[in-house]
Amino acid sequence: MGPSIANMTDHAALPQAVDPLDFLATDSLLSETEVMLRDTVRQFVRNRILPEVGEWFDQGIFPKEMAKEFGSLGLLGMHLEGYGCAGTSATAYGLACTELEAGDSGARSFVSVQGSLAMFPIHAFGSEDQKQQWLPGMAAGELIGCFGLTEPDSGSDPSSMRTNARKDASGDWILNGAKMWITNGSIADVAVVWATTDPEGPDKGAVRGFLVPTDVAGFSAPLIHRKVSLRASVTSELILQDVRLPADAVLPEVSGMRGPFSCLNEARFGISFGSVGAARACYEAALDYSLNRVQFNQPIAGFQLTQKKLVDMMVKVQHAMLLAIHLGRMKDAGTLATPQISFGKMDNVRTALEVAREARSILGANGITTEYPVIRHMNNLESVYTYEGTNEIHTLILGNAITGIAAFS
Ligand code: TGC
Ligand code: FAD
């Protein structure tokens, strides 16, 4: 006799145990290679980032030397092919972002900016000479890149940028303007700067990307101080005063806003995964704390209100991970549309922030000190919520996708 419906619903025959840290067994959705890579990055974060990141955050620094360590692990430009890059799948890149951000959003930011915002445009839109000049050193972490799109008066609407590039009689480019909130700006060797061209010139005012060596005359990158979020990350202004660049400093293969927006697709995808790491770290810290903290003669994990918080957090982390893996599979299959990337960035960052805030409440007074990781993640996530397109902008991208009506202005 074949299996009956009664047999199939025999609960006694089903596994009973679940892993509180991977409740839906999302690991089973990963290949052996992906699990190995994920575990390698997780170990690196445990050994090299977690013991020190609290101090980096308190001091407001991100040690430049970490770049070479990221490079030797193959994390820089890891989903790009050739030129010293690891050439992994997009999902593998995403999983690395999850682990890095479980350490600190600053570590994931460094890797995102280097790989997705600085190396990607050179790889996708650069000349062969530009690729040879920059990519191998950047993959190794010997050279650092940054990405200058945002300006003091041009954030969510980067098409309104004022930084401009004009050609002089010698054929050189002259760049003038200022960029704001630029990750890695003060430690970069090369800045990918987006600028409008002369409306009367051959580019007819289109935005073009320029590779600006940071030791060129007229370029400076002062640090932005007094941040209370993403403190273990370098954030800078870029100032360009009559910066003279040779004719071949422009990225030849792209013109218009498609250039910078294509880079954002890569980085936003990484954030969809990365934010899950920050959320997971907060959930794990809160679970551990609640099992050990005793009030009214019992662990606070025993109170129904605490269990509700823990369960909500766990469910959110699992949903976010499932979403990230799904987006990763779509990206690897070449079917991921840009509004779907916005779905991931918007929803997973919002979720991560909710988890972090809930975790902070479980830690009570200990939740407000950097002795524990939670408030560091919570504060970092405020930046992640804003950069790479604010939550509102991604909401409007989704609104446009489902109604066909753009509501940006
Ligand atoms: P729109 O008129 O819609 O389009 C202009 C041109 O761009 C093309 N395009 C895209 N191409 C590729 N990927 C995308 N996602 C694209 N979105 C648009 C579009 O096809 C068009 O091409 P063409 O050839 O027809 O001209 O553009 P818009 O100006 O109306 O933009 C709308 C909006 C609001 C979606 C856009 O401005 C936006 O995304 N704003 C948010 C800005 C933002 O995300 N900035 C991030 C700065 S970098 C950063 O934050 C790094 S954080 C670093 C870290 O991790 O530490
Ligand atoms: P604004 O655009 O002024 O927005 C302010 C508020 O208005 C937000 O809530 C926004 O959602 C809302 N708003 C704006 N327009 C609309 C609208 N149409 N409808 C509804 N609401 C709207 N940029 C780079 O180029 N490179 C980097 O490396 C980089 N790194 C960063 C690192 C950090 C730590 C931070 C905080 C930012 C970084 N940024 C970087 C800048 C980031 O991308 C911008 O901060 C972001 O795009 C938002 O721009 P804004 O801060 O000027 O805010």
XYZ file of C-alpha atoms and ligand atoms in Angstrom:
518
model
C 0.000 0.000 0.000
C 1.295 3.511 -0.889
C 1.634 6.359 1.616
C -1.714 7.509 2.994
C -2.653 11.070 3.907
C -2.710 9.859 7.529
C 0.975 8.822 7.221
C 1.938 12.137 5.668
C 0.466 14.122 8.543
C 1.988 11.924 11.227
C 3.731 14.627 13.256
C 5.659 12.046 15.250
C 7.512 11.152 12.020
C 8.643 14.754 11.430
C 11.858 16.172 12.881
C 11.040 18.081 16.067
C 14.212 20.032 16.707
C 14.885 23.436 15.196
C 17.994 25.574 15.296
C 17.147 28.845 17.084
C 19.851 30.542 15.007
C 18.633 29.177 11.639
C 15.028 28.294 12.345
C 13.970 27.561 8.761
C 17.249 25.796 7.921
C 18.070 28.405 5.265
C 21.548 26.853 5.112
C 19.950 23.991 3.184
C 19.321 26.452 0.327
C 23.070 26.994 -0.095
C 25.560 24.861 -1.995
C 28.518 23.270 -0.235
C 30.850 25.853 -1.797
C 28.620 28.713 -0.636
C 28.557 27.349 2.922
C 32.363 27.011 2.896
C 32.841 30.549 1.651
C 30.287 31.879 4.133
C 32.016 30.049 6.997
C 35.424 31.396 5.956
C 34.161 34.988 6.059
C 32.295 34.313 9.328
C 35.517 33.054 10.912
C 37.460 36.048 9.599
C 34.871 38.386 11.110
C 35.084 36.540 14.444
C 38.884 36.663 14.483
C 39.701 40.010 12.929
C 36.692 42.302 13.199
C 34.644 41.480 16.285
C 37.504 41.726 18.793
C 38.388 45.253 17.605
C 35.364 46.861 16.025
C 33.938 48.248 19.280
C 37.171 50.179 19.748
C 37.205 51.363 16.103
C 33.621 52.557 16.535
C 34.408 54.352 19.807
C 37.456 56.038 18.235
C 35.712 56.736 14.924
C 38.288 54.976 12.741
C 38.497 52.221 10.148
C 42.080 50.946 9.796
C 43.241 51.213 6.192
C 45.333 48.045 6.663
C 42.128 45.977 6.674
C 41.953 46.537 2.912
C 44.804 44.087 2.253
C 43.206 41.500 4.537
C 39.923 41.797 2.642
C 41.945 41.551 -0.568
C 43.808 38.414 0.439
C 40.484 36.735 1.246
C 39.252 37.604 -2.253
C 36.435 39.851 -1.003
C 37.197 42.918 -3.136
C 35.345 42.930 -6.457
C 34.650 39.295 -5.655
C 31.795 38.844 -8.153
C 33.761 40.412 -11.008
C 35.724 38.305 -13.517
C 39.456 38.619 -14.275
C 41.976 41.323 -13.264
C 42.696 39.532 -9.975
C 39.012 39.345 -8.928
C 37.603 36.129 -7.472
C 34.761 35.777 -10.014
C 32.242 34.258 -7.591
C 28.479 34.175 -8.017
C 26.358 37.132 -6.937
C 24.850 34.968 -4.181
C 28.324 34.220 -2.816
C 29.094 37.956 -2.820
C 25.835 38.536 -0.953
C 26.640 35.904 1.663
C 30.024 37.534 2.273
C 28.197 40.858 2.789
C 25.915 39.208 5.378
C 28.895 37.976 7.388
C 30.818 41.254 7.145
C 27.808 43.262 8.298
C 27.233 40.837 11.185
C 30.603 42.279 12.270
C 29.844 45.913 11.436
C 28.120 47.824 8.639
C 31.400 49.739 8.236
C 33.235 46.586 7.124
C 30.512 45.744 4.613
C 30.477 49.371 3.444
C 34.200 49.234 2.744
C 33.811 46.086 0.663
C 30.641 47.376 -1.096
C 32.222 50.664 -2.074
C 35.466 49.104 -3.243
C 33.861 46.261 -5.230
C 30.458 47.516 -6.343
C 30.938 51.269 -6.583
C 34.596 51.759 -7.530
C 35.767 48.535 -9.229
C 32.443 47.720 -10.946
C 32.306 50.914 -13.075
C 35.945 50.469 -14.125
C 35.231 46.818 -14.976
C 31.938 47.536 -16.784
C 32.651 50.889 -18.432
C 36.441 51.368 -18.374
C 39.016 51.057 -21.174
C 41.392 48.104 -21.163
C 44.189 50.448 -19.992
C 42.044 51.711 -17.084
C 41.196 48.147 -16.055
C 44.856 47.097 -16.145
C 45.959 50.210 -14.261
C 43.500 49.979 -11.371
C 41.695 46.661 -10.966
C 44.454 44.210 -9.912
C 45.704 46.573 -7.176
C 42.166 47.247 -6.004
C 41.317 43.524 -5.901
C 44.392 42.993 -3.711
C 43.468 45.875 -1.407
C 46.702 47.691 -2.288
C 44.715 50.507 -3.876
C 41.503 51.932 -2.432
C 38.644 53.435 -4.407
C 35.689 55.663 -3.581
C 32.540 56.722 -5.443
C 31.490 60.362 -5.647
C 27.875 60.887 -6.662
C 26.145 62.731 -3.778
C 26.739 66.456 -3.371
C 25.887 68.935 -0.609
C 22.762 70.046 -2.547
C 22.108 66.857 -4.485
C 21.308 63.675 -2.539
C 18.188 61.711 -3.484
C 18.139 63.558 -6.793
C 21.674 63.062 -8.125
C 20.640 64.198 -11.621
C 20.697 67.731 -10.164
C 24.464 67.542 -9.537
C 26.585 70.651 -10.067
C 30.050 69.094 -10.318
C 31.119 69.732 -13.875
C 33.759 68.686 -16.357
C 34.781 70.773 -19.352
C 37.443 70.160 -21.966
C 40.057 72.858 -22.455
C 41.916 73.639 -25.693
C 44.600 70.996 -24.938
C 41.962 68.239 -24.765
C 42.401 67.820 -20.995
C 39.359 67.674 -18.716
C 38.968 70.326 -15.996
C 36.739 69.262 -13.068
C 35.156 71.576 -10.513
C 32.693 70.841 -7.729
C 32.174 69.093 -4.418
C 30.925 65.681 -3.347
C 29.561 64.913 0.109
C 29.273 61.866 2.401
C 31.794 59.833 0.436
C 32.770 56.504 2.019
C 36.552 55.882 1.945
C 37.121 59.359 0.442
C 40.084 60.346 2.645
C 41.866 56.999 2.281
C 41.216 56.483 -1.432
C 43.861 56.269 -4.149
C 41.274 56.779 -6.871
C 37.893 58.495 -6.835
C 35.215 57.608 -9.371
C 33.641 61.048 -9.788
C 30.415 61.642 -11.696
C 30.150 65.077 -13.332
C 28.036 66.900 -15.915
C 29.725 67.883 -19.125
C 29.510 71.094 -21.118
C 26.021 71.377 -22.685
C 27.673 72.892 -25.783
C 30.372 70.168 -25.994
C 30.403 66.774 -27.733
C 28.742 65.069 -24.706
C 25.884 67.615 -24.777
C 25.808 67.989 -20.997
C 25.533 64.262 -20.253
C 26.860 62.953 -16.932
C 30.182 61.120 -17.358
C 32.351 59.145 -14.924
C 35.968 60.192 -14.296
C 38.842 58.322 -12.650
C 40.523 60.889 -10.425
C 43.847 59.874 -8.818
C 43.574 61.428 -5.369
C 47.116 62.881 -5.461
C 46.256 65.147 -8.408
C 46.539 68.934 -7.870
C 43.262 70.601 -6.836
C 41.773 67.485 -5.215
C 41.235 67.175 -1.459
C 39.106 64.898 0.731
C 38.515 66.280 4.232
C 37.087 63.854 6.793
C 33.535 64.329 8.068
C 33.588 64.361 11.878
C 30.987 64.022 14.641
C 29.102 61.061 13.151
C 27.210 58.911 15.646
C 26.466 56.282 13.006
C 28.847 54.184 10.894
C 31.723 55.385 13.020
C 33.955 52.473 11.989
C 33.977 53.806 8.436
C 35.724 56.739 6.779
C 33.260 59.350 5.431
C 34.534 62.416 3.587
C 33.881 65.385 1.388
C 35.567 65.494 -2.013
C 36.625 68.925 -3.205
C 37.643 69.421 -6.835
C 39.138 72.804 -7.711
C 40.294 73.047 -11.313
C 41.390 69.413 -11.267
C 43.125 68.762 -14.592
C 42.854 65.237 -15.979
C 44.035 63.757 -19.275
C 41.452 63.082 -22.002
C 41.531 59.358 -21.240
C 40.465 59.818 -17.571
C 36.809 59.497 -18.591
C 35.088 56.090 -18.471
C 34.592 55.588 -22.223
C 31.756 53.071 -22.250
C 28.956 54.914 -20.467
C 27.225 58.249 -20.706
C 24.250 59.539 -18.689
C 22.808 58.597 -15.303
C 22.701 54.933 -16.317
C 26.413 54.924 -15.352
C 26.141 55.704 -11.637
C 22.749 53.983 -11.279
C 24.198 50.710 -12.637
C 26.801 50.808 -9.855
C 24.075 51.423 -7.274
C 22.273 48.268 -8.454
C 25.333 46.225 -7.446
C 25.785 47.867 -4.057
C 22.063 47.846 -3.179
C 21.979 44.127 -3.934
C 24.858 43.615 -1.472
C 23.028 45.659 1.176
C 19.956 43.388 0.849
C 22.195 40.600 2.141
C 24.383 42.700 4.420
C 21.545 44.111 6.483
C 20.458 40.557 7.366
C 23.854 40.092 9.022
C 23.381 43.134 11.253
C 19.860 41.964 12.152
C 21.076 38.452 12.890
C 23.848 39.736 15.153
C 21.298 41.788 17.128
C 18.884 38.860 17.441
C 21.669 36.535 18.615
C 22.923 39.077 21.150
C 19.392 39.584 22.517
C 18.665 35.844 22.713
C 21.899 35.167 24.553
C 21.386 38.106 26.910
C 17.790 37.166 27.696
C 18.757 33.608 28.598
C 21.385 34.854 31.055
C 19.839 37.954 32.563
C 17.816 37.075 35.655
C 15.063 39.332 37.052
C 12.227 38.314 39.381
C 14.187 35.068 39.940
C 14.066 33.878 36.379
C 15.809 34.530 33.043
C 14.044 37.395 31.274
C 13.686 34.988 28.293
C 11.027 33.280 30.403
C 8.679 36.262 30.312
C 5.983 36.128 27.647
C 6.637 39.700 26.538
C 10.327 38.921 25.960
C 9.501 35.744 24.059
C 7.186 37.711 21.767
C 10.034 40.110 21.002
C 12.497 37.271 20.395
C 10.090 35.399 18.127
C 9.284 38.527 16.113
C 13.001 39.172 15.666
C 13.768 35.583 14.690
C 10.927 35.517 12.134
C 12.083 38.821 10.631
C 15.679 37.624 10.310
C 14.544 34.429 8.615
C 12.221 36.263 6.194
C 14.997 38.675 5.332
C 17.457 35.829 4.665
C 14.959 33.999 2.445
C 14.381 37.191 0.479
C 18.111 37.819 0.087
C 18.823 34.281 -1.141
C 15.906 34.499 -3.593
C 17.253 37.781 -4.996
C 20.719 36.219 -5.201
C 19.420 33.281 -7.230
C 17.566 35.683 -9.563
C 20.673 37.814 -10.030
C 22.748 34.756 -10.840
C 20.091 33.656 -13.341
C 20.175 37.121 -14.943
C 16.480 37.749 -14.200
C 16.709 40.298 -11.372
C 14.997 43.593 -12.306
C 16.083 46.885 -10.734
C 12.809 47.439 -8.783
C 13.319 43.979 -7.275
C 16.710 45.144 -5.990
C 14.898 48.119 -4.414
C 12.468 45.662 -2.770
C 15.424 43.926 -1.110
C 17.225 47.105 -0.053
C 14.068 48.770 1.251
C 12.533 45.854 3.085
C 15.610 44.192 4.533
C 17.138 47.408 5.877
C 13.823 48.483 7.406
C 13.487 45.019 8.962
C 17.045 45.080 10.275
C 16.452 48.423 11.948
C 13.280 47.108 13.617
C 15.169 44.051 14.869
C 18.017 46.195 16.194
C 15.643 48.485 18.098
C 13.803 45.510 19.611
C 17.106 43.902 20.606
C 18.221 47.101 22.268
C 15.171 47.092 24.496
C 15.858 43.513 25.610
C 19.350 44.494 26.738
C 17.940 47.168 29.039
C 20.590 49.657 30.162
C 23.317 47.432 28.719
C 21.659 48.078 25.376
C 22.906 51.662 25.308
C 26.624 50.883 25.629
C 29.088 49.777 22.978
C 30.204 47.024 25.403
C 27.498 45.111 23.509
C 27.145 45.164 19.716
C 23.460 46.080 19.498
C 23.448 49.880 19.692
C 26.441 50.009 17.335
C 24.430 48.039 14.751
C 21.310 50.089 15.474
C 23.120 53.379 14.906
C 24.887 52.039 11.809
C 21.605 50.932 10.299
C 20.355 54.534 10.395
C 23.006 55.301 7.746
C 22.237 52.148 5.791
C 18.547 53.180 5.807
C 19.550 56.491 4.191
C 22.403 55.684 1.844
C 22.161 53.893 -1.497
C 18.686 55.401 -1.879
C 16.626 56.275 1.175
C 13.731 54.083 2.289
C 11.364 56.669 0.779
C 13.126 56.670 -2.603
C 12.969 52.863 -2.819
C 9.296 53.007 -1.846
C 8.732 55.367 -4.770
C 10.734 53.124 -7.132
C 8.383 50.259 -6.149
C 5.373 52.579 -6.418
C 6.473 53.512 -9.938
C 6.963 49.826 -10.825
C 3.458 48.797 -9.754
C 1.490 51.873 -10.930
C 3.524 53.070 -13.880
C 3.457 56.564 -12.352
C 6.724 58.182 -11.204
C 6.045 60.152 -8.001
C 9.562 61.474 -7.378
C 8.650 65.088 -8.041
P 15.479 58.339 -14.454
O 15.038 59.485 -15.308
O 14.508 57.318 -13.988
O 16.678 57.587 -15.224
C 17.804 58.267 -15.762
C 18.592 57.256 -16.575
O 19.145 56.262 -15.695
C 18.622 54.965 -16.050
N 18.371 54.252 -14.788
C 19.030 53.162 -14.429
N 19.990 52.463 -15.033
C 20.471 51.393 -14.386
N 20.032 51.019 -13.163
C 19.064 51.703 -12.518
N 18.671 51.329 -11.295
C 18.517 52.824 -13.147
N 17.579 53.741 -12.795
C 17.495 54.602 -13.817
C 17.342 55.239 -16.828
O 17.035 54.186 -17.680
C 17.729 56.489 -17.595
O 18.574 56.104 -18.639
P 18.542 56.903 -20.048
O 19.589 56.227 -20.846
O 17.152 56.761 -20.574
O 18.864 58.331 -19.714
O 16.243 58.914 -13.219
P 15.826 59.989 -12.151
O 16.852 61.054 -12.145
O 14.387 60.371 -12.283
O 16.076 59.078 -10.852
C 15.123 58.591 -10.100
C 15.643 58.000 -8.745
C 14.984 58.746 -7.602
C 15.206 56.548 -8.717
C 17.174 58.108 -8.612
O 17.546 59.435 -8.633
C 17.710 57.460 -7.347
O 17.892 56.260 -7.270
N 18.034 58.291 -6.286
C 18.698 57.800 -5.114
C 20.129 58.264 -5.100
C 21.063 57.280 -4.466
O 20.738 56.123 -4.269
N 22.286 57.697 -4.195
C 23.268 56.815 -3.665
C 24.628 57.446 -3.656
S 25.960 56.305 -3.419
C 25.829 55.811 -1.818
O 24.941 56.107 -1.101
C 26.907 54.926 -1.357
S 26.768 54.371 0.250
C 28.211 53.570 0.319
C 28.408 52.604 1.378
O 27.954 51.429 1.252
O 29.136 52.977 2.340
P 17.898 64.117 0.926
O 17.875 63.667 -0.492
O 18.008 65.573 1.193
O 16.612 63.546 1.648
C 16.171 64.005 2.924
C 14.831 63.331 3.226
O 13.870 63.688 2.205
C 14.912 61.793 3.201
O 14.045 61.249 4.160
C 14.406 61.453 1.806
O 13.858 60.140 1.696
C 13.318 62.512 1.624
N 13.042 62.739 0.212
C 13.864 63.231 -0.751
N 13.251 63.235 -1.937
C 12.000 62.726 -1.723
C 10.881 62.461 -2.567
N 10.911 62.695 -3.883
N 9.772 61.937 -1.995
C 9.715 61.653 -0.669
N 10.751 61.866 0.177
C 11.870 62.408 -0.358
N 27.012 59.032 -1.436
C 27.917 58.775 -2.419
O 27.803 59.274 -3.538
N 28.996 57.966 -2.164
C 29.218 57.390 -0.968
O 30.203 56.659 -0.789
C 28.278 57.655 0.092
N 28.493 57.147 1.331
C 27.670 57.511 2.365
C 27.982 57.131 3.665
C 27.180 57.528 4.740
C 27.556 57.149 6.128
C 26.002 58.283 4.479
C 25.093 58.688 5.607
C 25.684 58.684 3.189
C 26.520 58.316 2.121
N 26.271 58.763 0.817
C 27.167 58.501 -0.195
C 25.171 59.700 0.567
C 23.800 59.044 0.473
O 23.627 58.344 -0.707
C 22.748 60.149 0.614
O 22.797 60.591 1.955
C 21.358 59.700 0.241
O 21.261 59.433 -1.141
C 20.282 60.702 0.646
O 20.617 61.994 0.264
P 20.566 63.214 1.339
O 21.271 62.767 2.563
O 21.038 64.418 0.648
O 19.049 63.335 1.710
